[in-house]
PDB file of C-alpha atoms in Angstrom:
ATOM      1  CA  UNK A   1     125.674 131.498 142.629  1.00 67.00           C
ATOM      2  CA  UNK A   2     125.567 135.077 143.798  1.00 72.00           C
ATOM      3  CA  UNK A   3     123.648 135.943 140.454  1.00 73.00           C
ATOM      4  CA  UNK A   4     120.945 133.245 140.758  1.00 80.00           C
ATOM      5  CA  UNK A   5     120.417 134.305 144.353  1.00 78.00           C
ATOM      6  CA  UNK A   6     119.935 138.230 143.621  1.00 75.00           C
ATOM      7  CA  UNK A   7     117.559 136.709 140.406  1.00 79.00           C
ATOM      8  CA  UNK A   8     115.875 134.856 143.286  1.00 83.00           C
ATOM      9  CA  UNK A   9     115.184 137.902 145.779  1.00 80.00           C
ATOM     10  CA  UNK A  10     114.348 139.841 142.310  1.00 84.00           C
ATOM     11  CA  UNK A  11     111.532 137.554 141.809  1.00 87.00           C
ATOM     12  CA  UNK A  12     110.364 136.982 145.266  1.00 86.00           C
ATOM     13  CA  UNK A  13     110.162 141.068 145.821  1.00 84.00           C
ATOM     14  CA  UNK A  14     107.878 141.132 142.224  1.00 87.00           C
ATOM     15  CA  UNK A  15     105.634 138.197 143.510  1.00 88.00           C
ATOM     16  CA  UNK A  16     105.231 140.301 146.506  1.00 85.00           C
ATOM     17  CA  UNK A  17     104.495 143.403 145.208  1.00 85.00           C
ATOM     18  CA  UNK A  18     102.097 141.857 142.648  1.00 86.00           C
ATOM     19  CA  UNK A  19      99.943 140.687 145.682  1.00 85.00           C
ATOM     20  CA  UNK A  20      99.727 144.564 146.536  1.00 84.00           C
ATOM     21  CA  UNK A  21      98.575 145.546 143.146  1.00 81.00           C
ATOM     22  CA  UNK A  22      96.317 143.114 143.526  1.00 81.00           C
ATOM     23  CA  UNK A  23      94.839 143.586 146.680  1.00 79.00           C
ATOM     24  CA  UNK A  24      94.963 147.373 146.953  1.00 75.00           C
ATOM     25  CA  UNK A  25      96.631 148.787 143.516  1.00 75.00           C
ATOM     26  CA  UNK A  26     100.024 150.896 142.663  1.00 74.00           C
ATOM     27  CA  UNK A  27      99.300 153.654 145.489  1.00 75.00           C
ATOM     28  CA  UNK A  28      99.701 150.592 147.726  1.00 75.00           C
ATOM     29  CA  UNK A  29     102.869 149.447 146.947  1.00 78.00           C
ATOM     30  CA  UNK A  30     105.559 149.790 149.853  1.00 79.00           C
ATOM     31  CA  UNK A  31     109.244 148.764 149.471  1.00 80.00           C
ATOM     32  CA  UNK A  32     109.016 148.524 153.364  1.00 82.00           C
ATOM     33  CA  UNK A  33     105.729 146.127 153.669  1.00 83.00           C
ATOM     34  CA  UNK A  34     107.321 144.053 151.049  1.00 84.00           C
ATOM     35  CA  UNK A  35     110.648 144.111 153.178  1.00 81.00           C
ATOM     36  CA  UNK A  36     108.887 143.201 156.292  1.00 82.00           C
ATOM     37  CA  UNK A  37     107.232 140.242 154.331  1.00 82.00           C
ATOM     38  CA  UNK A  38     110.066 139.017 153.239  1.00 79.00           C
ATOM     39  CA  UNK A  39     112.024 139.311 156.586  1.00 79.00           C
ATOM     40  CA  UNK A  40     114.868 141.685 155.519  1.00 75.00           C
ATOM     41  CA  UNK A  41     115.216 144.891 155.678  1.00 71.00           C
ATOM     42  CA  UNK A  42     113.844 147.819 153.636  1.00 67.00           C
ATOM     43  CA  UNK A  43     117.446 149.355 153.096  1.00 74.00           C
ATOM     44  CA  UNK A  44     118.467 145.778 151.888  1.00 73.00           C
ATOM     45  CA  UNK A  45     115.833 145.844 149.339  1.00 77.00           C
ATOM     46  CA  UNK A  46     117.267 148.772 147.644  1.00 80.00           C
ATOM     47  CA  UNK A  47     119.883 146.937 146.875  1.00 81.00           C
ATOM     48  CA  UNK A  48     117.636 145.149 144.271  1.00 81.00           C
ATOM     49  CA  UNK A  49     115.665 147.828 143.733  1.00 82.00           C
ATOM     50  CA  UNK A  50     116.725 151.271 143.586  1.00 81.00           C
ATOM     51  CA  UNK A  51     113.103 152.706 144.130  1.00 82.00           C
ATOM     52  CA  UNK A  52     109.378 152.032 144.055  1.00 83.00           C
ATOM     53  CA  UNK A  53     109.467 153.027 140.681  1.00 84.00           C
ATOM     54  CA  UNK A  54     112.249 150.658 139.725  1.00 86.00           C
ATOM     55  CA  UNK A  55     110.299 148.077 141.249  1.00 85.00           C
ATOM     56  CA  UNK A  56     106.927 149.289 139.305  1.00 87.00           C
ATOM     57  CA  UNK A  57     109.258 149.346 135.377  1.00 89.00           C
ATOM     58  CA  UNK A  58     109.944 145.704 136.316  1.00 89.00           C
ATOM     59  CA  UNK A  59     106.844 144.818 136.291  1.00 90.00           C
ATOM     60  CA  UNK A  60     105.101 146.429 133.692  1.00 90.00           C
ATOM     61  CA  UNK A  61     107.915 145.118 131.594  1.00 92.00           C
ATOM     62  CA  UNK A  62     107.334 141.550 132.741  1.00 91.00           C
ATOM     63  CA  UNK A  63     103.330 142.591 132.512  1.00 92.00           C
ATOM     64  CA  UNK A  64     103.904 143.593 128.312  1.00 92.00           C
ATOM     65  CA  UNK A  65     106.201 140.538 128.187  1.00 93.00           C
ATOM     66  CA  UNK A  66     103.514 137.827 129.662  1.00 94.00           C
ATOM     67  CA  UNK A  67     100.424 139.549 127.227  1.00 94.00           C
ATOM     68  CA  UNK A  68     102.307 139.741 124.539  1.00 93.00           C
ATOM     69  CA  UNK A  69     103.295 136.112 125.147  1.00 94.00           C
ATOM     70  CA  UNK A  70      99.786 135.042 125.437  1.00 95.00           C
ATOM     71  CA  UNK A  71      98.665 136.996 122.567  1.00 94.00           C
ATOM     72  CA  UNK A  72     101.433 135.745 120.202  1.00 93.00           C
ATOM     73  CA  UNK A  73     100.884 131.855 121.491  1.00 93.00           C
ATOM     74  CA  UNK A  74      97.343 132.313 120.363  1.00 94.00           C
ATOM     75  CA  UNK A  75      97.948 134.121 116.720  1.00 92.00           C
ATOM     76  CA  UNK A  76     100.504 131.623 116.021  1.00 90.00           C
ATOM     77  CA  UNK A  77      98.187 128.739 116.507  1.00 90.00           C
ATOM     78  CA  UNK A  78      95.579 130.309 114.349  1.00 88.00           C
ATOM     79  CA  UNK A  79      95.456 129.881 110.523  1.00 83.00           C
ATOM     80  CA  UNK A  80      93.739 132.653 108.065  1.00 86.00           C
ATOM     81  CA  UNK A  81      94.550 136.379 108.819  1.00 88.00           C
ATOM     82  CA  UNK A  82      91.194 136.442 110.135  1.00 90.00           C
ATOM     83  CA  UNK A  83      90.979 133.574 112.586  1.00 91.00           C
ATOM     84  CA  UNK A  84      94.475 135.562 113.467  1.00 91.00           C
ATOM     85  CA  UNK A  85      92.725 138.648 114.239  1.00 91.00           C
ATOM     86  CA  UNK A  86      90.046 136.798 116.214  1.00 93.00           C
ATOM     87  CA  UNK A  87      92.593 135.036 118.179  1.00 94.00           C
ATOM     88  CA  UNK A  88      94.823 137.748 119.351  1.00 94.00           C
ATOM     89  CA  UNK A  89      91.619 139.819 120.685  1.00 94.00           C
ATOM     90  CA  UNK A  90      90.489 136.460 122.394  1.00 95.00           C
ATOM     91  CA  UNK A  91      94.097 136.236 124.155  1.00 96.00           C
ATOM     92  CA  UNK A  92      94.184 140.055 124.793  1.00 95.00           C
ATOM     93  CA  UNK A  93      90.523 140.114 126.644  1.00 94.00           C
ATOM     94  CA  UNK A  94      91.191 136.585 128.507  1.00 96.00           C
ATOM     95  CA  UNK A  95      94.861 137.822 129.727  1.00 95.00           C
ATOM     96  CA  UNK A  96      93.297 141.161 131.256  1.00 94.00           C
ATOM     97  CA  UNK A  97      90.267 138.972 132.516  1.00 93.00           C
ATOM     98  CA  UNK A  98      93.007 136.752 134.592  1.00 93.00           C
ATOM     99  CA  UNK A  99      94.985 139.469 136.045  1.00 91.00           C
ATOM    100  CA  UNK A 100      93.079 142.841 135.689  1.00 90.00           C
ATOM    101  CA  UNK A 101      95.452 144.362 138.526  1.00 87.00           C
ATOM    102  CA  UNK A 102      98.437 143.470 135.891  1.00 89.00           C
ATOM    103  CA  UNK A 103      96.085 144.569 132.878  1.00 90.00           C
ATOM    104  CA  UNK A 104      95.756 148.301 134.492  1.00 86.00           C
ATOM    105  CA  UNK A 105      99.151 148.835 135.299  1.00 85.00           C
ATOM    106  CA  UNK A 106      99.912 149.115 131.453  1.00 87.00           C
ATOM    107  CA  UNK A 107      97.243 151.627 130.373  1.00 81.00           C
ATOM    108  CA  UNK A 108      97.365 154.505 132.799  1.00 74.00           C
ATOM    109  CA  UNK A 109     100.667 155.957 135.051  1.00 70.00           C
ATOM    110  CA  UNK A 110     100.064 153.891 137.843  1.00 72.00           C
ATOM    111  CA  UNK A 111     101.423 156.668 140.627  1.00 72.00           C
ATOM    112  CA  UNK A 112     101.944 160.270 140.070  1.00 71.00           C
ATOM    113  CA  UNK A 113     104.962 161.505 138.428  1.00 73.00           C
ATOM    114  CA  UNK A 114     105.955 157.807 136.906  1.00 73.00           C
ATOM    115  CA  UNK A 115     107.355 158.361 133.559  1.00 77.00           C
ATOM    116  CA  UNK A 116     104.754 155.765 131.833  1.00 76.00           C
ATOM    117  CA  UNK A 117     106.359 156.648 128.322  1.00 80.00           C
ATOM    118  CA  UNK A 118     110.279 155.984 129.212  1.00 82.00           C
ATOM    119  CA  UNK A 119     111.516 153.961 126.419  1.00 85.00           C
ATOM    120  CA  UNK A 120     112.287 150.425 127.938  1.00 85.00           C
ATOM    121  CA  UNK A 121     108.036 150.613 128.385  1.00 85.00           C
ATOM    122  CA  UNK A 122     107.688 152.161 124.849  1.00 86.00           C
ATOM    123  CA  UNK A 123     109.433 149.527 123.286  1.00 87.00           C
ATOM    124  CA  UNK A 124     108.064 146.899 125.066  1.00 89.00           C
ATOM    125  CA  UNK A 125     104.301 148.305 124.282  1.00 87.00           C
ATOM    126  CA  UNK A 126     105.042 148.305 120.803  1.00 86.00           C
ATOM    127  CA  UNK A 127     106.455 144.717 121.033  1.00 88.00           C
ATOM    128  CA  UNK A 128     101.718 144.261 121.042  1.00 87.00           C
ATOM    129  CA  UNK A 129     101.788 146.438 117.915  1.00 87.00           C
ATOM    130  CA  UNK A 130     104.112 144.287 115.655  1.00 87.00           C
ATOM    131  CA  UNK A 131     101.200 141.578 116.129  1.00 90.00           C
ATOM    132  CA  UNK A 132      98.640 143.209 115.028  1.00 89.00           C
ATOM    133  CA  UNK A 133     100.834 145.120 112.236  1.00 88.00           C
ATOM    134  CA  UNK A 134     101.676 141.948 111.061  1.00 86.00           C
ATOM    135  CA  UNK A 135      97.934 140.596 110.787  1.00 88.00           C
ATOM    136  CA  UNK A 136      96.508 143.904 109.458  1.00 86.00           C
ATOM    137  CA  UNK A 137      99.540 143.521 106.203  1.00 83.00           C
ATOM    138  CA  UNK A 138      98.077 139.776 106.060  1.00 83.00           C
ATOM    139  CA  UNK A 139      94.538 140.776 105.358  1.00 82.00           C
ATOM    140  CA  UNK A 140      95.420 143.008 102.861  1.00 77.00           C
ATOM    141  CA  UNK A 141      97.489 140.191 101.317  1.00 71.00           C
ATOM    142  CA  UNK A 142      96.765 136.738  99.902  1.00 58.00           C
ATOM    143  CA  UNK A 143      95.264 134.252 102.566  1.00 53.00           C
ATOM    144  CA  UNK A 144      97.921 131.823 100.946  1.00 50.00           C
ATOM    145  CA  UNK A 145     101.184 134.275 102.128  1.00 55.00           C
ATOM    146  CA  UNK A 146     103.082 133.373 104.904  1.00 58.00           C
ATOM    147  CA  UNK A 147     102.229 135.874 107.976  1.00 63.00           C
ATOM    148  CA  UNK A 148     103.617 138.915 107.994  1.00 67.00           C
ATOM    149  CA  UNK A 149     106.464 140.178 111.043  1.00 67.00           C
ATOM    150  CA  UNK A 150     107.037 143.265 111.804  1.00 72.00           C
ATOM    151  CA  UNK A 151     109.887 144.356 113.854  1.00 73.00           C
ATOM    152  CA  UNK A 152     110.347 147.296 115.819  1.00 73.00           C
ATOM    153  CA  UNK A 153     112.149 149.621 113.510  1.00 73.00           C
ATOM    154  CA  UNK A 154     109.654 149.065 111.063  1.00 73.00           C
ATOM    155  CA  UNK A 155     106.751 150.262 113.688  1.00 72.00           C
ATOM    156  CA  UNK A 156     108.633 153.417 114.118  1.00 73.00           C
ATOM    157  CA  UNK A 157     109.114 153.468 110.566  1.00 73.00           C
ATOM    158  CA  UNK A 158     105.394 153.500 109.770  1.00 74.00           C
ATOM    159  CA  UNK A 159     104.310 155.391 113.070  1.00 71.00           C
ATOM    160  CA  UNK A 160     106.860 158.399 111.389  1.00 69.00           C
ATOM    161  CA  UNK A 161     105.281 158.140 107.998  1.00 67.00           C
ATOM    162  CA  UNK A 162     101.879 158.325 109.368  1.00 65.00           C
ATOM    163  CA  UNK A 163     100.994 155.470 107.519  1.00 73.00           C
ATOM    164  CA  UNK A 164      97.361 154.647 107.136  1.00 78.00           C
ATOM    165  CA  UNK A 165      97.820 151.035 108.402  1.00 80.00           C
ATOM    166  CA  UNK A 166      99.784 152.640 111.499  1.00 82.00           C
ATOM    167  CA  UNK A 167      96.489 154.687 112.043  1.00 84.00           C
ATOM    168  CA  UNK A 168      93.988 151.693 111.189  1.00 86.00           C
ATOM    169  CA  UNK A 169      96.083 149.545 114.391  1.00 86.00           C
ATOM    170  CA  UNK A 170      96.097 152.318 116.652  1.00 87.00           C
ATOM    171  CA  UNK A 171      92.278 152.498 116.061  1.00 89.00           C
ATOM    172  CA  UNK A 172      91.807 148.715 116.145  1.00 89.00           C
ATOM    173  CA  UNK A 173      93.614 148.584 120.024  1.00 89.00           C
ATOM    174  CA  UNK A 174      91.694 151.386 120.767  1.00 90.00           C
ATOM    175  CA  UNK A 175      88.263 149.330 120.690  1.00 90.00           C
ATOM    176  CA  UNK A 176      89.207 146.630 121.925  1.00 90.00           C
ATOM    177  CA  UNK A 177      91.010 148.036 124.778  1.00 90.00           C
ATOM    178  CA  UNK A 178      87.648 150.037 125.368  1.00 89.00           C
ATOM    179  CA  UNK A 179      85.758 147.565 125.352  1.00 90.00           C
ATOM    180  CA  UNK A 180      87.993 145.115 127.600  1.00 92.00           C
ATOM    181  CA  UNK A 181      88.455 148.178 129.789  1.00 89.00           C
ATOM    182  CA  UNK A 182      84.855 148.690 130.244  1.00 87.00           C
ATOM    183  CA  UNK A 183      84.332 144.773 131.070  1.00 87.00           C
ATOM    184  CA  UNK A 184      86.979 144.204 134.133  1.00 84.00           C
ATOM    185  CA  UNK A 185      86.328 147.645 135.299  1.00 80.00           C
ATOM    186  CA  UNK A 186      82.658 147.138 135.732  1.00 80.00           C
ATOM    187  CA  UNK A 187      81.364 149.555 133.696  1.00 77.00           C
ATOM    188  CA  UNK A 188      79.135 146.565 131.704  1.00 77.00           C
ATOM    189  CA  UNK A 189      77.751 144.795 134.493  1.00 76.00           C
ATOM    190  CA  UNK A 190      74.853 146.796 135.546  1.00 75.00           C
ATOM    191  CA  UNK A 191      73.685 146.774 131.538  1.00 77.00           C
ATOM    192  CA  UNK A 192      72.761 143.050 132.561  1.00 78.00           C
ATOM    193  CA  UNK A 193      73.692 142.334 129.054  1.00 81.00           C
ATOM    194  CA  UNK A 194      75.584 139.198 127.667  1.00 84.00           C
ATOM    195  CA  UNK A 195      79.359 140.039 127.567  1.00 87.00           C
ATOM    196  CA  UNK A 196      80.747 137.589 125.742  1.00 88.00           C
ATOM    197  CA  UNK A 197      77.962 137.801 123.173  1.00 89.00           C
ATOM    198  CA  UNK A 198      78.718 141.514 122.831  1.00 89.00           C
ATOM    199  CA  UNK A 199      82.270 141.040 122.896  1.00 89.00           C
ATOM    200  CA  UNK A 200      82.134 138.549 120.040  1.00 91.00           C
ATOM    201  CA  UNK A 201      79.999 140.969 117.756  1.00 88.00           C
ATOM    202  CA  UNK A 202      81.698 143.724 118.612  1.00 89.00           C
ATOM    203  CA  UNK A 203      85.254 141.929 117.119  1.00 88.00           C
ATOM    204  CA  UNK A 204      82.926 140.504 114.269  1.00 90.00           C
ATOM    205  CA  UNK A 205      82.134 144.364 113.181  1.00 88.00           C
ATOM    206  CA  UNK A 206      85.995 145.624 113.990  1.00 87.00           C
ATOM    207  CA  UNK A 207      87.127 142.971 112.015  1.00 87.00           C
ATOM    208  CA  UNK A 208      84.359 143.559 108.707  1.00 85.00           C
ATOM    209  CA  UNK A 209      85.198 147.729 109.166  1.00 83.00           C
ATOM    210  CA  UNK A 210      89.264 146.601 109.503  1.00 82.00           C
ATOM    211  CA  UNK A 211      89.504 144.586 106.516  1.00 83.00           C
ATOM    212  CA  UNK A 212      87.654 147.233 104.656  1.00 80.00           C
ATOM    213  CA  UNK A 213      89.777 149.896 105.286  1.00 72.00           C
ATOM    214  CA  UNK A 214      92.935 147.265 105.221  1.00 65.00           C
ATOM    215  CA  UNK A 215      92.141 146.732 101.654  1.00 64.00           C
ATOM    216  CA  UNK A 216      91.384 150.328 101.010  1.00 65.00           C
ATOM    217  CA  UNK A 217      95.454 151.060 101.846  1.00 60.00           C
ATOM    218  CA  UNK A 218      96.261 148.335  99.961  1.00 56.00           C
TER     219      UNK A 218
END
């Protein structure tokens, strides 16, 4: 009982601080505000939480958990490596589309001094990266295999080897997290251009130049 109820204030204190992100980013998240809310106070909080930056690990970690999720629902539903690649860029853009707030917390340090590379959010990060690992193996494979898994050792395994298809998914993430990055930060709007459109070429083109160079380290 005393479990479920600390799982319960752990939760409500998230939600909570999730409507901060939202409405005003990481700089304004308060334990105290949150306390107030809540209607306890901001020493009892820290019972849950041992700091603001406690409170932000939890939920980036939930954050990675939820896209990945997302992403992984949609690859698994797809068939040929290639509706697989489409799919998991789909998921990727329409999860940071839904909660931007949530998206941005993963890419940059979201207050000064936050250790943004601790290994808890490392290994959750690369938790995206055994996706596309896995789909980048399959296109260099028969469309008939089963899909490939990766796990985490064998990320690190590759990342340490500098492996070219280790490279090849770091630069596939990097466009598409441009380009998603671009779209809910606003950087497209004022190009009064069709986004999805350009979104859907743009993976079109990534996907022709990835299998190319997929089959190349073959």
């Amino acid at each position: 009982m005393r479990e479920r109820f600390r799982e319960q204030v752990r939760e409500d204190v998230k939600a909570a601080a999730l409507d901060q992100l939202a409405s005003g980013g990481a700089q304004a998240l308060s334990i105290n505000a949150i306390a107030k809310q809540l209607g306890v106070s901001g020493a009892g909080l820290y019972r849950y939480f041992a700091s603001r930056d406690d409170l932000l690990t939890a939920l980036v970690l939930d954050a990675y958990g939820d896209l990945r999720d997302a992403v992984a629902q949609e690859v698994d539903a797809a068939g040929t490596p290639q509706e697989r690649f489409h799919a998991l860029a789909r998921a990727y853009r329409a999860w940071a589309q839904a909660q931007p707030h949530r998206y941005e917390l993963l890419f940059k340090p979201p207050v000064p001094g936050y250790d943004a590379h601790a290994e808890p959010l490392a290994l959750a990060a690369r938790s995206l990266m055994m996706i596309l690992l896995g789909i980048l193996a399959d296109l260099r494979a028969e469309e008939t295999a089963p899909p490939r898994a990766y796990g985490n050792e064998e990320v690190l395994a590759v990342r340490a080897a500098g492996a070219p298809e280790f490279y090849l998914a770091v630069a596939v993430w990097s466009k598409l997290h441009g380009i998603v990055s671009l779209e809910i930060g606003g950087g497209l709007t004022a190009m009064n251009i069709d986004v999805d459109a350009l979104f859907e070429n743009e993976m079109r083109i990534l996907l022709y130049r990835t299998t190319q160079r997929a089959a190349a380290s073959g």
